[in-house]
C-alpha cells in the first residue's frame, strides 16, 4: 500500500474504532462480481497484448499522407496509359483537341465510382436485420397489466408459457419453476440448465465464436439463467445480440431477473440489454423483479430506464 | 530484509501493458476498501455490487490513460465516487449526497445471516458493525462521503477536497464534524 501523503490527519480514536468495526464486518462483494471483474480485465489485457503498438501522436499524419500520395501515383499510372491509347508513340502525337479527348474518355474503361446496385442491396438488409434485432418497446398496456397482476399473490401465473408457443412451454416452465432459493444456489442452477458449468461455459464459448446466432442466443439465455458471468462475458465479447429472444420471447435479461442473478443482470445491462423488453406474455424485467419481491433488482432496472 | 511491495502505480502500468496478473494484485489490494466505500455510502448491497463492477471495469478500460506521476488511490476513489453519484442521480433527479437515503437495514440483515460465524460471535459482530452502520447513516451525506474517502482511500484532506470539488477549508471542517459526531455515536453504541 502506498504511504500516507504528508499533511494527512493521522489516526485518532475514530479511525481506530472504524477500523476495528470494519475488520469484523463480514460484508463482501459477491464472488460473481469478483469473477466478472477479473475475467473482464483479463480479456482487455489479452486484447492489449495482441493489438499493434500505438504510434506517437505527432507522427500520425505521416502514414496517411504517404498512403494518399502512393494511391495518387498508382491511380495516375493506371489512368494515364488508358487515356493515351496503345501503339501511339507519345512524342509523335499532336496535341489532342477537346473533341478527341472527349472521345478517348468515352472509350476508356470506367472505374466504378460507387458500389453496384447489387452491393447496395446486399448491405441494406444486413443493417436492417441488425436494427430489427433491437426489440421494439412493448405496448404500454401489457406491462401495466403485468404490474397489476404482479401485485397479487397469483401473479406468477402471469409468467406461464404462451399457449401459442407449445414448443417453448416446457423450457419456459422450467425457468419459472425455480424458486428464488433454488436460483441462488449455483449447483442447483446447473441442474436447471441441464449441463455442468464447465461444459456450459465451453459450449457457450463455442456458440459465441463460430455458430449460428440462435445457438449464441441460446447459450446467452442459459448463461443468464445460471448466473454464469464468465460465460456471459465470453459471449458478449463476441458480436452477439444481447436482446435476442428465446421461444417465449424472453431476453437474457428477463431470464436473469427471473432467476435473481444480480451480477448477470448488471453485466447484461452494461452491455446494452433493453430493460423494457417484454416477453410474449407482456412481462417486462421490472414486472418480473417486482413479482419476485426483488426490490434491489427493480431499483437497478429503473436506474437503467425500465418503466 | 524484504523487498517493498510493488506500488499501485507500477501495477497499473504493468496492466496497461497487458499483464492481467498485475490487475488482479491491484484488485485484491483495494477490493475491500472500494467495497466498503460504496456499500457504506449507498447503504445497499445490491447497488454496491453493481457499482463495484462498474468501477473496476472503468479502471481496466482506462488504465492506459492514467497520468504518470499521479497517485492511484485518488484516481480510483474519484471513479468510485463518480459512479456512485451517477447511480444516485439516476435514482432521483437533482440529488446531492446530502439527500441520499441511507438504507442501513439490509446491511444489518446480511450480518445476521452470515453463515461462517457462530451465534455468539454473530451477536457481537452485529452489534459492532450495526453500530457503525447506524452511526454512518446518521451522518450528513457529504460528511459521510468525505470521511469514507479519507478512511478507506487513505486520502489527504487536499485529495478529498479535489475529488469532492470543495475548498480545503470546507473539506477540513466536514471531516472534523464527521469525526466528532462518529466518535460520539460509536461511544454511545460501544
Short mmCIF file of C-alpha atoms in Angstrom, two decimals:
data_model
loop_
_atom_site.label_atom_id
_atom_site.label_comp_id
_atom_site.label_asym_id
_atom_site.label_seq_id
_atom_site.Cartn_x
_atom_site.Cartn_y
_atom_site.Cartn_z
CA UNK A 1 0.00 0.00 0.00
CA UNK A 2 1.23 3.49 -0.64
CA UNK A 3 2.40 5.52 2.32
CA UNK A 4 0.04 8.20 3.50
CA UNK A 5 0.71 11.53 1.89
CA UNK A 6 2.09 14.26 4.08
CA UNK A 7 -0.39 16.61 5.68
CA UNK A 8 -2.99 13.96 6.42
CA UNK A 9 -4.57 14.00 9.83
CA UNK A 10 -3.32 10.80 11.36
CA UNK A 11 -5.28 8.15 13.17
CA UNK A 12 -7.31 9.17 16.11
CA UNK A 13 -9.85 7.31 18.17
CA UNK A 14 -12.44 7.36 15.39
CA UNK A 15 -10.04 5.79 12.94
CA UNK A 16 -9.30 3.05 15.40
CA UNK A 17 -12.97 2.38 16.17
CA UNK A 18 -13.80 2.45 12.49
CA UNK A 19 -11.01 0.08 11.59
CA UNK A 20 -11.89 -2.38 14.33
CA UNK A 21 -15.56 -2.45 13.32
CA UNK A 22 -14.62 -2.79 9.63
CA UNK A 23 -12.38 -5.75 10.33
CA UNK A 24 -15.31 -7.55 11.92
CA UNK A 25 -17.70 -6.62 9.15
CA UNK A 26 -18.27 -9.80 7.13
CA UNK A 27 -19.81 -7.94 4.22
CA UNK A 28 -18.03 -8.72 0.95
CA UNK A 29 -18.67 -8.16 -2.73
CA UNK A 30 -20.21 -11.20 -4.34
CA UNK A 31 -17.98 -13.86 -5.83
CA UNK A 32 -19.76 -13.35 -9.14
CA UNK A 33 -18.72 -9.70 -9.17
CA UNK A 34 -15.11 -10.60 -8.45
CA UNK A 35 -15.10 -13.19 -11.22
CA UNK A 36 -16.73 -10.81 -13.69
CA UNK A 37 -14.22 -8.04 -12.95
CA UNK A 38 -11.17 -10.28 -13.24
CA UNK A 39 -12.46 -12.01 -16.38
CA UNK A 40 -13.13 -8.64 -17.99
CA UNK A 41 -9.69 -7.33 -17.06
CA UNK A 42 -8.03 -10.45 -18.38
CA UNK A 43 -9.86 -10.14 -21.68
CA UNK A 44 -8.80 -6.50 -22.06
CA UNK A 45 -5.20 -7.39 -21.20
CA UNK A 46 -5.19 -10.11 -23.85
CA UNK A 47 -6.58 -7.63 -26.37
CA UNK A 48 -3.84 -5.14 -25.46
CA UNK A 49 -1.17 -7.75 -26.00
CA UNK A 50 -2.45 -8.63 -29.45
CA UNK A 51 -3.16 -5.04 -30.52
CA UNK A 52 -0.45 -3.33 -32.60
CA UNK A 53 1.66 -0.80 -30.69
CA UNK A 54 0.27 2.71 -30.78
CA UNK A 55 2.20 5.27 -32.78
CA UNK A 56 3.25 8.53 -31.20
CA UNK A 57 0.63 11.20 -31.64
CA UNK A 58 2.79 13.62 -33.65
CA UNK A 59 3.60 11.09 -36.35
CA UNK A 60 0.00 10.10 -37.10
CA UNK A 61 -0.30 12.33 -40.17
CA UNK A 62 2.68 10.74 -41.88
CA UNK A 63 1.23 7.30 -42.83
CA UNK A 64 -1.98 8.95 -44.01
CA UNK A 65 -0.09 11.42 -46.20
CA UNK A 66 2.17 8.70 -47.54
CA UNK A 67 -0.80 6.45 -48.32
CA UNK A 68 -2.62 9.24 -50.12
CA UNK A 69 0.45 10.06 -52.19
CA UNK A 70 1.01 6.40 -53.10
CA UNK A 71 -2.65 6.00 -54.07
CA UNK A 72 -2.40 9.11 -56.26
CA UNK A 73 0.68 7.80 -58.06
CA UNK A 74 -0.92 4.40 -58.56
CA UNK A 75 -4.08 5.96 -59.95
CA UNK A 76 -2.01 8.11 -62.34
CA UNK A 77 -0.10 5.06 -63.58
CA UNK A 78 -3.35 3.20 -64.25
CA UNK A 79 -5.37 6.00 -65.80
CA UNK A 80 -2.79 7.85 -67.97
CA UNK A 81 -1.87 4.89 -70.24
CA UNK A 82 -5.53 4.16 -70.90
CA UNK A 83 -6.01 7.80 -71.88
CA UNK A 84 -3.08 7.66 -74.29
CA UNK A 85 -4.20 4.53 -76.14
CA UNK A 86 -1.98 1.60 -77.35
CA UNK A 87 0.67 1.78 -80.09
CA UNK A 88 0.83 5.54 -80.35
CA UNK A 89 4.31 6.89 -79.67
CA UNK A 90 3.84 9.80 -77.30
CA UNK A 91 6.39 12.19 -78.90
CA UNK A 92 4.78 11.89 -82.38
CA UNK A 93 1.34 12.61 -81.12
CA UNK A 94 -0.05 16.03 -81.77
CA UNK A 95 -1.76 17.87 -79.03
CA UNK A 96 -5.24 16.42 -78.82
CA UNK A 97 -8.22 18.55 -79.44
CA UNK A 98 -11.02 18.82 -76.95
CA UNK A 99 -13.18 16.53 -79.11
CA UNK A 100 -10.54 13.81 -79.26
CA UNK A 101 -10.04 13.91 -75.51
CA UNK A 102 -13.75 13.50 -75.02
CA UNK A 103 -13.81 10.53 -77.39
CA UNK A 104 -10.86 8.92 -75.55
CA UNK A 105 -12.53 9.41 -72.28
CA UNK A 106 -15.65 7.70 -73.64
CA UNK A 107 -13.59 4.70 -74.85
CA UNK A 108 -11.62 4.28 -71.60
CA UNK A 109 -12.91 1.67 -69.14
CA UNK A 110 -14.83 3.44 -66.44
CA UNK A 111 -13.78 2.76 -62.87
CA UNK A 112 -16.76 2.02 -60.64
CA UNK A 113 -17.33 5.25 -58.79
CA UNK A 114 -19.92 3.79 -56.45
CA UNK A 115 -20.97 0.29 -55.48
CA UNK A 116 -23.10 -1.66 -57.89
CA UNK A 117 -26.79 -1.86 -57.07
CA UNK A 118 -26.29 -5.48 -56.02
CA UNK A 119 -23.75 -4.37 -53.39
CA UNK A 120 -26.16 -1.79 -52.09
CA UNK A 121 -28.88 -4.39 -51.79
CA UNK A 122 -26.54 -6.76 -50.01
CA UNK A 123 -25.63 -4.19 -47.37
CA UNK A 124 -29.16 -2.88 -46.92
CA UNK A 125 -30.96 -5.85 -45.38
CA UNK A 126 -27.95 -6.57 -43.17
CA UNK A 127 -28.23 -3.29 -41.40
CA UNK A 128 -31.98 -3.67 -41.30
CA UNK A 129 -31.56 -7.08 -39.69
CA UNK A 130 -29.30 -5.55 -37.09
CA UNK A 131 -31.86 -2.87 -36.44
CA UNK A 132 -34.57 -5.48 -36.23
CA UNK A 133 -32.54 -7.29 -33.57
CA UNK A 134 -33.38 -4.50 -31.12
CA UNK A 135 -36.80 -5.31 -29.81
CA UNK A 136 -39.47 -2.71 -30.05
CA UNK A 137 -40.85 -1.30 -26.80
CA UNK A 138 -43.78 -3.39 -25.60
CA UNK A 139 -47.27 -1.96 -25.82
CA UNK A 140 -47.94 0.15 -22.75
CA UNK A 141 -50.98 -1.86 -21.79
CA UNK A 142 -49.06 -5.12 -21.45
CA UNK A 143 -46.59 -4.12 -18.74
CA UNK A 144 -49.30 -2.23 -16.95
CA UNK A 145 -51.38 -5.42 -16.80
CA UNK A 146 -48.34 -7.41 -15.71
CA UNK A 147 -47.61 -4.96 -12.93
CA UNK A 148 -51.19 -5.05 -11.68
CA UNK A 149 -51.18 -8.81 -11.63
CA UNK A 150 -47.73 -8.91 -10.07
CA UNK A 151 -49.12 -7.17 -7.01
CA UNK A 152 -51.44 -10.10 -6.33
CA UNK A 153 -50.43 -13.48 -4.98
CA UNK A 154 -51.44 -15.25 -8.18
CA UNK A 155 -49.13 -13.11 -10.23
CA UNK A 156 -46.76 -15.94 -11.07
CA UNK A 157 -49.39 -17.40 -13.34
CA UNK A 158 -48.69 -14.35 -15.50
CA UNK A 159 -45.40 -15.94 -16.40
CA UNK A 160 -46.98 -19.20 -17.58
CA UNK A 161 -45.93 -20.11 -21.12
CA UNK A 162 -47.91 -18.83 -24.04
CA UNK A 163 -50.44 -21.32 -25.39
CA UNK A 164 -49.48 -20.13 -28.87
CA UNK A 165 -45.90 -21.39 -28.44
CA UNK A 166 -46.20 -25.07 -27.47
CA UNK A 167 -42.57 -25.87 -28.27
CA UNK A 168 -41.42 -23.34 -25.73
CA UNK A 169 -43.81 -24.43 -22.99
CA UNK A 170 -41.57 -26.99 -21.38
CA UNK A 171 -38.49 -24.76 -21.36
CA UNK A 172 -40.31 -21.66 -20.22
CA UNK A 173 -41.97 -23.65 -17.47
CA UNK A 174 -38.62 -24.93 -16.23
CA UNK A 175 -37.36 -21.37 -15.87
CA UNK A 176 -40.25 -20.26 -13.74
CA UNK A 177 -40.36 -23.43 -11.67
CA UNK A 178 -37.15 -22.37 -10.00
CA UNK A 179 -37.84 -20.78 -6.64
CA UNK A 180 -35.67 -17.83 -5.58
CA UNK A 181 -33.83 -20.07 -3.10
CA UNK A 182 -33.02 -22.58 -5.78
CA UNK A 183 -31.93 -19.90 -8.18
CA UNK A 184 -29.39 -18.59 -5.71
CA UNK A 185 -27.58 -21.90 -5.45
CA UNK A 186 -25.17 -22.44 -8.29
CA UNK A 187 -25.23 -26.25 -8.11
CA UNK A 188 -28.98 -26.27 -8.44
CA UNK A 189 -28.91 -23.80 -11.24
CA UNK A 190 -26.65 -26.20 -13.08
CA UNK A 191 -29.37 -28.79 -12.73
CA UNK A 192 -31.84 -26.30 -14.18
CA UNK A 193 -29.71 -25.65 -17.21
CA UNK A 194 -29.05 -29.36 -17.57
CA UNK A 195 -25.27 -29.20 -18.04
CA UNK A 196 -22.24 -28.94 -15.77
CA UNK A 197 -20.86 -25.43 -15.52
CA UNK A 198 -17.62 -26.17 -17.36
CA UNK A 199 -19.40 -27.85 -20.22
CA UNK A 200 -21.87 -24.99 -20.39
CA UNK A 201 -19.03 -22.49 -20.48
CA UNK A 202 -17.26 -24.36 -23.28
CA UNK A 203 -20.47 -24.75 -25.23
CA UNK A 204 -21.32 -21.10 -24.76
CA UNK A 205 -17.87 -20.03 -25.89
CA UNK A 206 -18.11 -22.18 -28.98
CA UNK A 207 -21.60 -20.89 -29.69
CA UNK A 208 -20.40 -17.32 -29.43
CA UNK A 209 -17.38 -17.89 -31.65
CA UNK A 210 -18.43 -19.78 -34.70
CA UNK A 211 -22.00 -20.93 -34.71
CA UNK A 212 -25.40 -19.67 -35.68
CA UNK A 213 -26.89 -16.65 -33.92
CA UNK A 214 -29.64 -18.86 -32.47
CA UNK A 215 -27.07 -21.04 -30.72
CA UNK A 216 -25.28 -18.00 -29.33
CA UNK A 217 -28.62 -16.63 -28.12
CA UNK A 218 -29.44 -19.96 -26.51
CA UNK A 219 -26.08 -20.01 -24.75
CA UNK A 220 -26.69 -16.44 -23.60
CA UNK A 221 -30.04 -17.44 -22.09
CA UNK A 222 -28.52 -20.45 -20.36
CA UNK A 223 -25.68 -18.32 -19.00
CA UNK A 224 -28.20 -15.77 -17.73
CA UNK A 225 -30.31 -18.47 -16.07
CA UNK A 226 -27.27 -19.96 -14.35
CA UNK A 227 -25.87 -16.53 -13.47
CA UNK A 228 -22.57 -17.58 -15.00
CA UNK A 229 -20.91 -14.26 -15.64
CA UNK A 230 -17.78 -15.87 -17.09
CA UNK A 231 -19.88 -17.46 -19.83
CA UNK A 232 -21.79 -14.22 -20.40
CA UNK A 233 -18.57 -12.23 -20.56
CA UNK A 234 -17.21 -14.60 -23.19
CA UNK A 235 -20.39 -14.46 -25.23
CA UNK A 236 -20.78 -10.71 -25.04
CA UNK A 237 -17.21 -10.23 -26.15
CA UNK A 238 -18.34 -11.65 -29.50
CA UNK A 239 -20.78 -9.88 -31.80
CA UNK A 240 -23.87 -11.22 -30.05
CA UNK A 241 -27.36 -9.76 -29.97
CA UNK A 242 -27.76 -9.07 -26.26
CA UNK A 243 -31.52 -8.68 -26.78
CA UNK A 244 -32.02 -11.98 -28.59
CA UNK A 245 -35.21 -13.77 -27.54
CA UNK A 246 -35.98 -17.37 -26.78
CA UNK A 247 -39.09 -19.18 -27.99
CA UNK A 248 -41.20 -17.49 -25.29
CA UNK A 249 -39.95 -14.08 -26.35
CA UNK A 250 -37.73 -13.68 -23.28
CA UNK A 251 -34.47 -11.78 -23.45
CA UNK A 252 -31.45 -12.96 -21.46
CA UNK A 253 -32.04 -10.02 -19.12
CA UNK A 254 -35.55 -11.17 -18.31
CA UNK A 255 -34.27 -14.71 -17.70
CA UNK A 256 -31.58 -13.39 -15.35
CA UNK A 257 -34.19 -11.35 -13.46
CA UNK A 258 -36.48 -14.37 -13.16
CA UNK A 259 -33.60 -16.29 -11.59
CA UNK A 260 -32.44 -13.42 -9.38
CA UNK A 261 -28.96 -13.28 -10.92
CA UNK A 262 -27.70 -9.87 -9.80
CA UNK A 263 -24.25 -9.96 -11.40
CA UNK A 264 -25.62 -11.30 -14.67
CA UNK A 265 -28.26 -8.56 -14.67
CA UNK A 266 -25.60 -5.90 -14.15
CA UNK A 267 -23.43 -7.34 -16.90
CA UNK A 268 -26.27 -7.57 -19.42
CA UNK A 269 -27.37 -4.01 -18.68
CA UNK A 270 -23.79 -2.82 -19.04
CA UNK A 271 -23.75 -4.41 -22.49
CA UNK A 272 -26.88 -2.56 -23.57
CA UNK A 273 -29.65 -5.03 -22.75
CA UNK A 274 -33.05 -3.41 -23.21
CA UNK A 275 -34.58 -3.04 -19.71
CA UNK A 276 -38.07 -2.73 -21.21
CA UNK A 277 -38.07 -5.75 -23.49
CA UNK A 278 -41.15 -7.77 -22.57
CA UNK A 279 -41.71 -11.43 -23.39
CA UNK A 280 -44.60 -12.76 -25.48
CA UNK A 281 -46.88 -12.53 -22.46
CA UNK A 282 -46.01 -8.87 -21.94
CA UNK A 283 -43.88 -9.41 -18.84
CA UNK A 284 -41.11 -6.87 -18.52
CA UNK A 285 -37.96 -7.35 -16.41
CA UNK A 286 -39.27 -4.75 -13.95
CA UNK A 287 -42.58 -6.58 -13.56
CA UNK A 288 -40.70 -9.84 -13.04
CA UNK A 289 -38.45 -8.29 -10.39
CA UNK A 290 -41.49 -6.88 -8.58
CA UNK A 291 -43.28 -10.21 -8.75
CA UNK A 292 -40.25 -11.82 -7.09
CA UNK A 293 -40.20 -9.11 -4.47
CA UNK A 294 -36.66 -8.27 -5.63
CA UNK A 295 -36.56 -4.61 -4.70
CA UNK A 296 -32.84 -4.16 -5.36
CA UNK A 297 -33.11 -5.52 -8.91
CA UNK A 298 -36.16 -3.38 -9.55
CA UNK A 299 -34.16 -0.36 -8.43
CA UNK A 300 -31.25 -1.24 -10.72
CA UNK A 301 -33.62 -1.74 -13.66
CA UNK A 302 -35.28 1.61 -13.00
CA UNK A 303 -31.86 3.24 -13.00
CA UNK A 304 -31.33 1.86 -16.48
CA UNK A 305 -34.61 3.30 -17.72
CA UNK A 306 -37.04 0.47 -17.00
CA UNK A 307 -40.64 1.61 -16.87
CA UNK B 1 15.34 -7.51 4.53
CA UNK B 2 12.31 -7.91 2.29
CA UNK B 3 11.54 -6.08 -0.91
CA UNK B 4 8.93 -3.35 -0.67
CA UNK B 5 5.66 -4.31 -2.36
CA UNK B 6 5.23 -3.00 -5.83
CA UNK B 7 3.41 0.32 -5.90
CA UNK B 8 -0.15 0.62 -7.15
CA UNK B 9 1.00 2.87 -9.95
CA UNK B 10 3.56 0.34 -11.16
CA UNK B 11 0.98 -2.42 -11.09
CA UNK B 12 -1.43 -0.32 -13.11
CA UNK B 13 1.32 0.42 -15.61
CA UNK B 14 2.07 -3.28 -15.97
CA UNK B 15 -1.59 -3.99 -16.51
CA UNK B 16 -1.82 -1.26 -19.14
CA UNK B 17 0.92 -3.12 -20.99
CA UNK B 18 -1.12 -6.31 -20.96
CA UNK B 19 -0.25 -8.10 -17.70
CA UNK B 20 -3.53 -9.39 -16.33
CA UNK B 21 -1.86 -10.65 -13.13
CA UNK B 22 -0.93 -7.08 -12.18
CA UNK B 23 -4.61 -6.09 -12.29
CA UNK B 24 -5.55 -8.98 -10.05
CA UNK B 25 -2.97 -7.89 -7.46
CA UNK B 26 -4.27 -4.35 -7.63
CA UNK B 27 -7.87 -5.51 -7.34
CA UNK B 28 -7.19 -7.69 -4.32
CA UNK B 29 -5.27 -4.89 -2.64
CA UNK B 30 -8.11 -2.40 -2.93
CA UNK B 31 -11.17 -4.62 -3.19
CA UNK B 32 -12.43 -4.25 0.36
CA UNK B 33 -11.66 -0.56 0.59
CA UNK B 34 -13.66 0.25 -2.52
CA UNK B 35 -16.38 -2.14 -1.46
CA UNK B 36 -16.78 -0.53 1.98
CA UNK B 37 -16.76 2.94 0.46
CA UNK B 38 -19.53 2.02 -1.99
CA UNK B 39 -21.62 -0.06 0.38
CA UNK B 40 -21.46 2.36 3.28
CA UNK B 41 -22.29 5.28 1.06
CA UNK B 42 -25.04 3.53 -0.88
CA UNK B 43 -26.30 1.59 2.13
CA UNK B 44 -27.45 -1.13 -0.23
CA UNK B 45 -25.53 -4.27 -1.07
CA UNK B 46 -27.06 -4.93 -4.49
CA UNK B 47 -26.31 -1.39 -5.65
CA UNK B 48 -22.80 -1.60 -4.22
CA UNK B 49 -22.21 -4.89 -6.05
CA UNK B 50 -23.27 -3.36 -9.32
CA UNK B 51 -21.21 -0.22 -8.76
CA UNK B 52 -18.21 -2.33 -7.79
CA UNK B 53 -18.32 -3.97 -11.19
CA UNK B 54 -18.69 -0.64 -12.97
CA UNK B 55 -15.78 0.92 -11.07
CA UNK B 56 -13.33 -1.88 -11.80
CA UNK B 57 -14.46 -2.19 -15.40
CA UNK B 58 -13.63 1.51 -15.75
CA UNK B 59 -10.23 1.01 -14.09
CA UNK B 60 -9.43 -1.81 -16.52
CA UNK B 61 -10.62 0.20 -19.51
CA UNK B 62 -8.86 3.45 -18.63
CA UNK B 63 -5.63 2.01 -17.22
CA UNK B 64 -3.66 3.29 -20.20
CA UNK B 65 -4.97 6.82 -19.61
CA UNK B 66 -3.71 7.01 -16.05
CA UNK B 67 -1.49 10.03 -15.77
CA UNK B 68 2.10 9.11 -14.90
CA UNK B 69 3.30 10.73 -11.70
CA UNK B 70 -0.13 10.87 -10.05
CA UNK B 71 -1.36 8.61 -7.25
CA UNK B 72 -3.56 5.63 -7.93
CA UNK B 73 -5.80 5.78 -4.83
CA UNK B 74 -7.31 9.24 -5.50
CA UNK B 75 -7.90 8.24 -9.13
CA UNK B 76 -9.61 5.02 -8.07
CA UNK B 77 -11.82 6.68 -5.48
CA UNK B 78 -12.68 9.51 -7.85
CA UNK B 79 -14.00 6.87 -10.27
CA UNK B 80 -15.90 5.18 -7.44
CA UNK B 81 -17.43 8.46 -6.33
CA UNK B 82 -18.46 9.44 -9.86
CA UNK B 83 -20.15 6.07 -10.37
CA UNK B 84 -21.95 6.39 -7.09
CA UNK B 85 -23.19 9.88 -7.87
CA UNK B 86 -24.38 8.71 -11.30
CA UNK B 87 -26.30 5.93 -9.58
CA UNK B 88 -27.85 8.36 -7.13
CA UNK B 89 -28.74 10.77 -9.93
CA UNK B 90 -30.39 8.01 -11.89
CA UNK B 91 -32.39 7.08 -8.82
CA UNK B 92 -33.54 10.58 -8.15
CA UNK B 93 -33.24 13.70 -10.20
CA UNK B 94 -31.05 16.58 -8.91
CA UNK B 95 -29.89 14.83 -5.85
CA UNK B 96 -26.84 15.64 -3.82
CA UNK B 97 -25.23 13.22 -1.43
CA UNK B 98 -26.96 15.16 1.32
CA UNK B 99 -30.27 13.82 0.13
CA UNK B 100 -29.31 10.19 -0.27
CA UNK B 101 -31.46 7.98 1.88
CA UNK B 102 -29.36 5.59 3.90
CA UNK B 103 -30.64 2.05 3.94
CA UNK B 104 -28.97 0.55 6.95
CA UNK B 105 -31.34 -2.35 7.40
CA UNK B 106 -30.11 -4.58 4.55
CA UNK B 107 -26.52 -4.43 5.80
CA UNK B 108 -27.59 -5.45 9.29
CA UNK B 109 -29.71 -8.23 7.86
CA UNK B 110 -26.72 -9.56 5.93
CA UNK B 111 -24.70 -9.63 9.11
CA UNK B 112 -27.29 -11.67 10.94
CA UNK B 113 -27.46 -14.20 8.14
CA UNK B 114 -23.69 -14.59 7.73
CA UNK B 115 -23.22 -18.38 7.88
CA UNK B 116 -19.49 -18.56 8.64
CA UNK B 117 -19.65 -17.22 12.20
CA UNK B 118 -21.10 -18.71 15.34
CA UNK B 119 -24.23 -17.37 17.03
CA UNK B 120 -22.42 -15.57 19.87
CA UNK B 121 -19.84 -14.02 17.55
CA UNK B 122 -22.65 -13.09 15.21
CA UNK B 123 -24.31 -11.12 18.01
CA UNK B 124 -21.08 -9.24 18.73
CA UNK B 125 -20.43 -8.58 15.07
CA UNK B 126 -23.98 -7.47 14.56
CA UNK B 127 -23.75 -5.05 17.46
CA UNK B 128 -20.44 -3.54 16.43
CA UNK B 129 -20.98 -3.43 12.68
CA UNK B 130 -24.60 -2.45 13.15
CA UNK B 131 -23.48 0.40 15.40
CA UNK B 132 -21.01 1.56 12.78
CA UNK B 133 -23.60 1.28 10.04
CA UNK B 134 -26.15 3.23 12.05
CA UNK B 135 -23.59 5.83 13.05
CA UNK B 136 -22.51 6.38 9.44
CA UNK B 137 -26.14 6.52 8.42
CA UNK B 138 -26.73 9.33 10.87
CA UNK B 139 -24.00 11.50 9.36
CA UNK B 140 -24.97 14.05 6.74
CA UNK B 141 -24.21 12.63 3.27
CA UNK B 142 -21.36 14.97 2.37
CA UNK B 143 -19.65 14.44 5.71
CA UNK B 144 -20.01 10.67 5.40
CA UNK B 145 -18.63 10.74 1.87
CA UNK B 146 -15.61 12.83 2.84
CA UNK B 147 -14.89 10.68 5.87
CA UNK B 148 -15.17 7.43 3.91
CA UNK B 149 -12.88 8.79 1.21
CA UNK B 150 -10.31 9.57 3.85
CA UNK B 151 -10.67 6.39 5.87
CA UNK B 152 -10.98 3.91 3.03
CA UNK B 153 -8.95 5.69 0.35
CA UNK B 154 -6.32 6.89 2.82
CA UNK B 155 -6.51 10.24 1.10
CA UNK B 156 -5.20 13.55 2.35
CA UNK B 157 -7.51 16.49 3.02
CA UNK B 158 -6.27 18.08 -0.19
CA UNK B 159 -7.11 14.96 -2.19
CA UNK B 160 -10.58 14.66 -0.65
CA UNK B 161 -11.16 18.34 -1.43
CA UNK B 162 -10.09 17.83 -5.04
CA UNK B 163 -12.30 14.78 -5.54
CA UNK B 164 -15.36 16.36 -3.92
CA UNK B 165 -14.65 19.68 -5.65
CA UNK B 166 -14.79 21.54 -2.38
CA UNK B 167 -12.41 24.01 -0.83
CA UNK B 168 -9.74 22.84 1.55
CA UNK B 169 -11.37 24.61 4.49
CA UNK B 170 -14.83 23.21 3.76
CA UNK B 171 -13.43 19.72 3.49
CA UNK B 172 -11.44 20.07 6.65
CA UNK B 173 -14.47 21.22 8.59
CA UNK B 174 -16.63 18.43 7.14
CA UNK B 175 -14.09 15.89 8.24
CA UNK B 176 -13.82 17.42 11.70
CA UNK B 177 -17.60 17.40 12.20
CA UNK B 178 -17.87 13.88 10.85
CA UNK B 179 -15.20 12.58 13.20
CA UNK B 180 -16.68 14.32 16.22
CA UNK B 181 -20.14 13.01 15.52
CA UNK B 182 -18.97 9.50 14.69
CA UNK B 183 -16.92 9.37 17.88
CA UNK B 184 -19.98 10.30 19.94
CA UNK B 185 -22.21 7.83 18.15
CA UNK B 186 -19.74 4.97 18.40
CA UNK B 187 -19.18 5.64 22.10
CA UNK B 188 -22.92 5.52 22.66
CA UNK B 189 -23.08 2.13 20.95
CA UNK B 190 -19.88 0.76 22.50
#
